[in-house]
PDB file of C-alpha atoms in Angstrom:
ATOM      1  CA  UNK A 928     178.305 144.357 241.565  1.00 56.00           C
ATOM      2  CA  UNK A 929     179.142 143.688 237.990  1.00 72.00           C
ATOM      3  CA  UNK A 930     181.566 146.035 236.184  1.00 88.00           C
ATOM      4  CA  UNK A 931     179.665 148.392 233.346  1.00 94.00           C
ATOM      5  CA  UNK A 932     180.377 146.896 230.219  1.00 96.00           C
ATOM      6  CA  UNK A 933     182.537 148.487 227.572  1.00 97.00           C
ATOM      7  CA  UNK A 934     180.059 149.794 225.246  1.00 98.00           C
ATOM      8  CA  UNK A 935     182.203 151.585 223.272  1.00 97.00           C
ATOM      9  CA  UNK A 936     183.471 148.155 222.289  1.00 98.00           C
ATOM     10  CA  UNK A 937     180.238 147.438 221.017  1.00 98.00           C
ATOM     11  CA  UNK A 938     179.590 150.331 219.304  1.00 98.00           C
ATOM     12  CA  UNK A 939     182.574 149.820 216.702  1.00 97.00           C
ATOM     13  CA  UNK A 940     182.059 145.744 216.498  1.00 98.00           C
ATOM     14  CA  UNK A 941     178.373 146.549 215.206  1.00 97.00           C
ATOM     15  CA  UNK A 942     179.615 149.488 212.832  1.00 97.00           C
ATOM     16  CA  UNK A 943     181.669 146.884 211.628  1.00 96.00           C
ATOM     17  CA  UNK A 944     180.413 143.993 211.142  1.00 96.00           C
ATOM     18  CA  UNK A 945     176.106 144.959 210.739  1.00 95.00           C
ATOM     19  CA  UNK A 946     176.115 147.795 208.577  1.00 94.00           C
ATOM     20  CA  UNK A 947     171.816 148.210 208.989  1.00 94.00           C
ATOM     21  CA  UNK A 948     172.684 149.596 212.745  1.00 96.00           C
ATOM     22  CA  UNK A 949     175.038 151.739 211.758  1.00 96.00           C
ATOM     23  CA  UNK A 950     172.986 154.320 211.421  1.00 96.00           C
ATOM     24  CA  UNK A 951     171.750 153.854 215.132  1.00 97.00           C
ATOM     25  CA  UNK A 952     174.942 153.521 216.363  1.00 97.00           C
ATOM     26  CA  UNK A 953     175.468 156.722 215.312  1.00 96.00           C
ATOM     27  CA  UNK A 954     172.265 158.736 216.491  1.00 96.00           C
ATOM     28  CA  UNK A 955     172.100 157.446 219.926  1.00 97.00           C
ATOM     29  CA  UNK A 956     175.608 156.347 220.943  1.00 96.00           C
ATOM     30  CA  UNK A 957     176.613 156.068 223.816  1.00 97.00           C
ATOM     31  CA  UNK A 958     174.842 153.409 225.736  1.00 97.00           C
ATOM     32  CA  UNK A 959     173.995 154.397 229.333  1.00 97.00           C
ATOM     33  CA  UNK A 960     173.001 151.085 230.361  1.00 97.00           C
ATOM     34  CA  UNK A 961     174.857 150.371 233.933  1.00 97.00           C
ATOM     35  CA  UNK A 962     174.391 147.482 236.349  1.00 96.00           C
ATOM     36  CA  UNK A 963     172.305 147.531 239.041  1.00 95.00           C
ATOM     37  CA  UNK A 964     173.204 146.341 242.494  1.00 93.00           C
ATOM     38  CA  UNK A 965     172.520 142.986 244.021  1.00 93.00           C
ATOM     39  CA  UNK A 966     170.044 144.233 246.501  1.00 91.00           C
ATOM     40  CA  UNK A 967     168.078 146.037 243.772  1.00 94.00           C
ATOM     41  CA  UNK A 968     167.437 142.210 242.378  1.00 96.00           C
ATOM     42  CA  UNK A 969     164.557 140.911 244.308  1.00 97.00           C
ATOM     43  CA  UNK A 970     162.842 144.272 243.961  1.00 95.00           C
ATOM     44  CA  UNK A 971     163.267 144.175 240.407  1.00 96.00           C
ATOM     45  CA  UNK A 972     162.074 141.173 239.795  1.00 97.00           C
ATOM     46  CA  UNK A 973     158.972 141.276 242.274  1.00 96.00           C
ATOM     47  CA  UNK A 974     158.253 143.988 240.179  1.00 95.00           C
ATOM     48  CA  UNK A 975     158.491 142.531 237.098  1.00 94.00           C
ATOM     49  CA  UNK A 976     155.633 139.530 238.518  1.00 95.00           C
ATOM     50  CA  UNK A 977     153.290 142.619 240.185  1.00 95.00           C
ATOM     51  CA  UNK A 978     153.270 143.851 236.567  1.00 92.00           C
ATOM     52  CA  UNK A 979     152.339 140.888 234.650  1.00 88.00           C
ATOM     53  CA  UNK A 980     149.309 142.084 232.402  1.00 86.00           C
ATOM     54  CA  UNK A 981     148.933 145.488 234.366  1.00 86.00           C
ATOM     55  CA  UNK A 982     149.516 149.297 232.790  1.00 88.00           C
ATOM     56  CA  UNK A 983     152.754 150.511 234.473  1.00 87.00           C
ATOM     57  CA  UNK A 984     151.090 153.212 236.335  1.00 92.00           C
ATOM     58  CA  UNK A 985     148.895 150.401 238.076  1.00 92.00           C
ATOM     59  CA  UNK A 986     152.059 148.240 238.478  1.00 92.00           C
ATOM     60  CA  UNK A 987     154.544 151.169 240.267  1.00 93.00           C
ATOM     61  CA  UNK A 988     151.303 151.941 242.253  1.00 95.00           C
ATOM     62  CA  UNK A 989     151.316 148.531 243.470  1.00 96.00           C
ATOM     63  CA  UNK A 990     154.384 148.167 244.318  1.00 95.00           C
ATOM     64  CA  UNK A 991     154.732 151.521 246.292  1.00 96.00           C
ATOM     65  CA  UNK A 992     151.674 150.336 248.704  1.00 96.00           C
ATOM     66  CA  UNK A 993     153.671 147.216 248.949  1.00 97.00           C
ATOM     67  CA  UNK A 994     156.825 148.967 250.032  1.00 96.00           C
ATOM     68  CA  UNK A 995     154.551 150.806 252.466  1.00 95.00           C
ATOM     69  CA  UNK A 996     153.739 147.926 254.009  1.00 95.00           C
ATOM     70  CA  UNK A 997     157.173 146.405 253.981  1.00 96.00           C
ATOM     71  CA  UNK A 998     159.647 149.546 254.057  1.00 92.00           C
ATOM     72  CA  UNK A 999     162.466 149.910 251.008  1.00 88.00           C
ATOM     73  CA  UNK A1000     163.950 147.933 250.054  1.00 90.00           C
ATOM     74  CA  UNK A1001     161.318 145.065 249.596  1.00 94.00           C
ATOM     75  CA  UNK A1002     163.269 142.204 251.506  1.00 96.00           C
ATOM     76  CA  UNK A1003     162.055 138.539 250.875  1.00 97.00           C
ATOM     77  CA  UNK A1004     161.592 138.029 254.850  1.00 97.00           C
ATOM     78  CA  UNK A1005     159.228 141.285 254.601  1.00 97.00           C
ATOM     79  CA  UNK A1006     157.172 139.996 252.457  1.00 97.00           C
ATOM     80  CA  UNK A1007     156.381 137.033 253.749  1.00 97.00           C
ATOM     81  CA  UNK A1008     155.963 138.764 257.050  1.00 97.00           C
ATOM     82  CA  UNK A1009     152.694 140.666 255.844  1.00 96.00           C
ATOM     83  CA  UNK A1010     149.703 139.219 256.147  1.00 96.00           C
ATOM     84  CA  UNK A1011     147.393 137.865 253.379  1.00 96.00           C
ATOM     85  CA  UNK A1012     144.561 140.495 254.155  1.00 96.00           C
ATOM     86  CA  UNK A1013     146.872 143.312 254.143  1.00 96.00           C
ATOM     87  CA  UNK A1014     148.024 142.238 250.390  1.00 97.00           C
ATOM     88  CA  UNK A1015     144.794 141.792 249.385  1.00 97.00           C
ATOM     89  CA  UNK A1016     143.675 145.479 250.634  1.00 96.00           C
ATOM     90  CA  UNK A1017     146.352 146.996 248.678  1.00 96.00           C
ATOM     91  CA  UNK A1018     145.065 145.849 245.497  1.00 96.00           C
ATOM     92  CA  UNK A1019     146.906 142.658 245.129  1.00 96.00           C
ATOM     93  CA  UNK A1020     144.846 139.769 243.819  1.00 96.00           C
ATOM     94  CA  UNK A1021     145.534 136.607 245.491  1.00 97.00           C
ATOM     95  CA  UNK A1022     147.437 134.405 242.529  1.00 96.00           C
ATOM     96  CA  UNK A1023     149.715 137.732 242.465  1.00 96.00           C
ATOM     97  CA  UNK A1024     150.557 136.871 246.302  1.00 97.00           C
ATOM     98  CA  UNK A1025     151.062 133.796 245.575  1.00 97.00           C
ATOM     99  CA  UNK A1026     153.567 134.069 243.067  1.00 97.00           C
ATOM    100  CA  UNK A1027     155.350 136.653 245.169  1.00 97.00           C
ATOM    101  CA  UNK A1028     155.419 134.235 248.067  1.00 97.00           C
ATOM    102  CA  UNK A1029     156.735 131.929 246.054  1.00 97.00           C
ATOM    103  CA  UNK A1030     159.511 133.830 244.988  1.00 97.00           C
ATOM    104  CA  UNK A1031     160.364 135.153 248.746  1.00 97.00           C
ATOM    105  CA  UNK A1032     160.621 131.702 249.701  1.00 97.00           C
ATOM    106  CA  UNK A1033     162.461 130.831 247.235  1.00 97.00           C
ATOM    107  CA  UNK A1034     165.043 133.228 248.065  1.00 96.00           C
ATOM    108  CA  UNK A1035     164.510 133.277 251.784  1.00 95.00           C
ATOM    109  CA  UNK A1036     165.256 129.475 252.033  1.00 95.00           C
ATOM    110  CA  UNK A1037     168.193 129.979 249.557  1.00 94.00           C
ATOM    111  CA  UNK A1038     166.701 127.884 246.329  1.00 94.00           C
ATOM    112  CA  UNK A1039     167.828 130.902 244.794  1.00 95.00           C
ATOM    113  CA  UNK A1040     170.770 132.658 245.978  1.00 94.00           C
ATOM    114  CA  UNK A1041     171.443 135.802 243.510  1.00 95.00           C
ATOM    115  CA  UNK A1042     174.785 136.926 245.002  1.00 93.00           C
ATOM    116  CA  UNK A1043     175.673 133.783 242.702  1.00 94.00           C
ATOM    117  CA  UNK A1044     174.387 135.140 239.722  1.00 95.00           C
ATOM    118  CA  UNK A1045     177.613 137.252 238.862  1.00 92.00           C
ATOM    119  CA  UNK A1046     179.141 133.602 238.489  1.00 94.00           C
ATOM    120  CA  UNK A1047     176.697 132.227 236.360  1.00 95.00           C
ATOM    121  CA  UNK A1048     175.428 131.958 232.397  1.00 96.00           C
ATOM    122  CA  UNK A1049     172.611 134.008 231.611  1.00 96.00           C
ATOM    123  CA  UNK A1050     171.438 129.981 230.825  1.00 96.00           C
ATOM    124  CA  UNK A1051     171.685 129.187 233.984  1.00 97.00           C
ATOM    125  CA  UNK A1052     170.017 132.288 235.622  1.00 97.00           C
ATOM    126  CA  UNK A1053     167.146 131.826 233.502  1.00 96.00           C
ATOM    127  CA  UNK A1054     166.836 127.894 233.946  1.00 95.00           C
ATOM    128  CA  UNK A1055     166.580 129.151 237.615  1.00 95.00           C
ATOM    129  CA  UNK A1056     164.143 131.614 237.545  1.00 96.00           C
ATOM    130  CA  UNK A1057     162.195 129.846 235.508  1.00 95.00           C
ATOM    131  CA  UNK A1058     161.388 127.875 238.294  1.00 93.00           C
ATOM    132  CA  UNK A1059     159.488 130.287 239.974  1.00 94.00           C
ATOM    133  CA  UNK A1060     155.553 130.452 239.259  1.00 94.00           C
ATOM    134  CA  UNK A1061     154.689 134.596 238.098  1.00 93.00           C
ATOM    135  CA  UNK A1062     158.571 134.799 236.519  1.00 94.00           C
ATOM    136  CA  UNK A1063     158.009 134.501 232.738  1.00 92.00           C
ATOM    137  CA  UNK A1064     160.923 134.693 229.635  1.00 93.00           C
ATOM    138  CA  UNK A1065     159.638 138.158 229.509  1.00 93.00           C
ATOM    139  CA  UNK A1066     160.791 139.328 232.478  1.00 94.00           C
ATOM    140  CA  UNK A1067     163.976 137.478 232.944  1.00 96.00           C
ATOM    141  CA  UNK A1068     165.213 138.894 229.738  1.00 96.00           C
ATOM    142  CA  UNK A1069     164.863 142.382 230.550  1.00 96.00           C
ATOM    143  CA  UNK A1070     166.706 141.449 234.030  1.00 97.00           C
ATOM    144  CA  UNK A1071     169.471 139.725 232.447  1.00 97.00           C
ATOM    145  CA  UNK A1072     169.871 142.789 229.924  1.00 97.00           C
ATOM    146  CA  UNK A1073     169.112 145.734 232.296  1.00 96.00           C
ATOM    147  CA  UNK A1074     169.718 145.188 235.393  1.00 97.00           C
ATOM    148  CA  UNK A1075     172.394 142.544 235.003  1.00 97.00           C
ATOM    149  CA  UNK A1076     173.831 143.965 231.528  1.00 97.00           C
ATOM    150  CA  UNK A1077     174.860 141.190 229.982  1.00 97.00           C
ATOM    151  CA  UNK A1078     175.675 141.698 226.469  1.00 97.00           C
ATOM    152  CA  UNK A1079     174.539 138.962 224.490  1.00 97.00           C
ATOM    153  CA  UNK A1080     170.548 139.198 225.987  1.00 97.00           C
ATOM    154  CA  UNK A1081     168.017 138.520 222.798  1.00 96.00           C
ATOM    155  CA  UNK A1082     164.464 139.139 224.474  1.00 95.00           C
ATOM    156  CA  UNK A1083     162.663 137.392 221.385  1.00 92.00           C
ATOM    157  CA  UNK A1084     159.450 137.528 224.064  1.00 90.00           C
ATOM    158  CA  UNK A1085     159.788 141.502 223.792  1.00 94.00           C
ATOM    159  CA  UNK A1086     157.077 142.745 220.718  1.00 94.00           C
ATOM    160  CA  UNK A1087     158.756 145.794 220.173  1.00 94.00           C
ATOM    161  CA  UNK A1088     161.933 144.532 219.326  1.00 96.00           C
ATOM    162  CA  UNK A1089     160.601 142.191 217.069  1.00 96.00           C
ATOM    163  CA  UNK A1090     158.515 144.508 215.343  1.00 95.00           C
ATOM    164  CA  UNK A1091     161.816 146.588 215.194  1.00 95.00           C
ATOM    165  CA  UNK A1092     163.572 143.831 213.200  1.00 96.00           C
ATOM    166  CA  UNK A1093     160.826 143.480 211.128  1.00 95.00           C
ATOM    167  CA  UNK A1094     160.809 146.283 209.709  1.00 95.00           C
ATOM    168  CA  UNK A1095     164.378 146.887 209.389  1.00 94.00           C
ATOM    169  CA  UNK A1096     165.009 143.620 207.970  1.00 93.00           C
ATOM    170  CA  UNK A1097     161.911 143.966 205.803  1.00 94.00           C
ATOM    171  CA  UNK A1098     160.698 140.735 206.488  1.00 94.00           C
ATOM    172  CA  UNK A1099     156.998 139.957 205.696  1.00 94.00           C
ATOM    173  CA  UNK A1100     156.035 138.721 209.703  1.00 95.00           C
ATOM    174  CA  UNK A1101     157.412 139.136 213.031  1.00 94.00           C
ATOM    175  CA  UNK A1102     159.714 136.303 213.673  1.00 94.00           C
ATOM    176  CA  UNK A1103     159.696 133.786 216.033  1.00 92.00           C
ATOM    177  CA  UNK A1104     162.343 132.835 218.664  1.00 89.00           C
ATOM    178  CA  UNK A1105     164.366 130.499 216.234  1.00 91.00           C
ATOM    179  CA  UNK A1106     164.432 132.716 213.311  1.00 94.00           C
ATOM    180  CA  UNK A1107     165.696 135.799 215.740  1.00 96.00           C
ATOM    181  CA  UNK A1108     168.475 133.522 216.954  1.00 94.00           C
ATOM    182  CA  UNK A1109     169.901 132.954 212.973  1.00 94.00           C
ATOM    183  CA  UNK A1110     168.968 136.921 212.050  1.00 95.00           C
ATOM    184  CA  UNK A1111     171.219 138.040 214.859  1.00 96.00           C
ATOM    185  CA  UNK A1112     174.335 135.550 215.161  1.00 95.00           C
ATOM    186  CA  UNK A1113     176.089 138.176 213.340  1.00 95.00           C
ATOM    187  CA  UNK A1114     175.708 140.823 216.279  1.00 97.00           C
ATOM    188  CA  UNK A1115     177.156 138.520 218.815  1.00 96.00           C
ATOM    189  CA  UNK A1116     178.215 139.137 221.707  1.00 97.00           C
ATOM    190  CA  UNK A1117     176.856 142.220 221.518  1.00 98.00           C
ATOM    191  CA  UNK A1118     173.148 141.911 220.971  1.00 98.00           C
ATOM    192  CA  UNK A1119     171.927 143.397 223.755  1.00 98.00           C
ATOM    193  CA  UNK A1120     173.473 146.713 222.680  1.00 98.00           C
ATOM    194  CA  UNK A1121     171.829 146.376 218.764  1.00 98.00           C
ATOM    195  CA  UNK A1122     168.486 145.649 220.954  1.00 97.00           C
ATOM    196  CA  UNK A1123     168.827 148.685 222.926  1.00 98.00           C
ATOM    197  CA  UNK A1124     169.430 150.987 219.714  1.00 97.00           C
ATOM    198  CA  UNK A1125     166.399 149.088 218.017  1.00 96.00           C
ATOM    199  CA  UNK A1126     164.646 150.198 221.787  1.00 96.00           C
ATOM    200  CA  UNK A1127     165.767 154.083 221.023  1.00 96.00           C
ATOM    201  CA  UNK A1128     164.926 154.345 217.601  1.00 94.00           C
ATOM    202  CA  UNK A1129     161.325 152.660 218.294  1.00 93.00           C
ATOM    203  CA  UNK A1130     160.754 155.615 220.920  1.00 87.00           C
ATOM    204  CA  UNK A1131     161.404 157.974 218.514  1.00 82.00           C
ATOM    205  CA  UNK A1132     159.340 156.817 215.482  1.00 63.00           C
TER     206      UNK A1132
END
């Protein structure tokens, strides 16, 4: 399991060095982001593909019947194992199974192994994950920054956060992927943490 990242650290590079998240830093410090452990990974991310263009409540729903039908934790070899008729009756449609196959076999034949992730750049994990149909940038950057917390994560496919920076950089349109990357070069390495105070202070507009 990876070790929980000084955040403290964080907290007094960005009061620092980007005086407009100061005042975050302030409000909500500290951070209680902590990693999450390798067998939570597979769940996670089967999660993450279940909830592709679903409400949450629908999503979580989902998955419980799934882990009904599997047991908990959601193993790759367990999924596989159920058949397609007993997906379908829980609600899953059948490109959903698909993709979730996908994945399980992925993992399950070792294409993927994520006890190897600890080792790699959050490059490589997402070159790799990329790979597998129903796994979008979305998702993978919310892995890589929650579950994984690494601390240089910039989801520029999360809307919120871009909104965020909108409107704290007053700029006249949400910004695309390259423009994020030269608005936040100055918070590196510790972007994830100025995304997760953008995160707090966007809950409690």
């Amino acid at each position: 399991m990876y070790q929980t990242p000084d955040w403290s650290a964080g907290d007094r590079y960005l009061r620092e060095n980007v005086p407009e998240l100061a005042p975050l830093v302030e409000r909500y410090s500290p951070c209680p982001l902590t990693p999450k452990h390798e067998e939570q990974y597979f769940t996670i991310l089967l999660t993450g593909i279940i909830a592709q263009q679903l409400p949450p409540n629908v999503s979580q729903q989902l998955v419980q019947k799934l882990e009904g039908l599997t047991g908990k934790p959601i193993t790759p070899q367990a999924v596989l194992a159920v058949p397609t008729e007993k997906l379908l009756a829980i609600g899953l449609v059948q490109q959903k199974i698909d993709y979730l196959r996908g994945f399980a076999e992925a993992i399950d034949s070792g294409k993927i192994d994520m006890k190897k992730f600890a080792d790699m750049t959050d490059s490589q994990i997402s070159k790799q994950l990329l790979q597998v149909r129903g796994l979008g940038q979305w998702t993978i950057e919310m892995f890589l920054l929650l579950a994984l917390c690494r601390t240089d994560v910039i989801p520029s496919a999360d809307f919120i956060f871009k909104k965020e920076l909108q409107k704290m950089l007053g700029l006249k349109e949400i910004p695309k992927r390259g423009v994020i990357n030269k608005l936040t070069e100055a918070w590196r390495p510790w972007r994830s943490l100025a995304v997760w105070y953008m995160w707090q202070k966007a809950g409690n507009n």
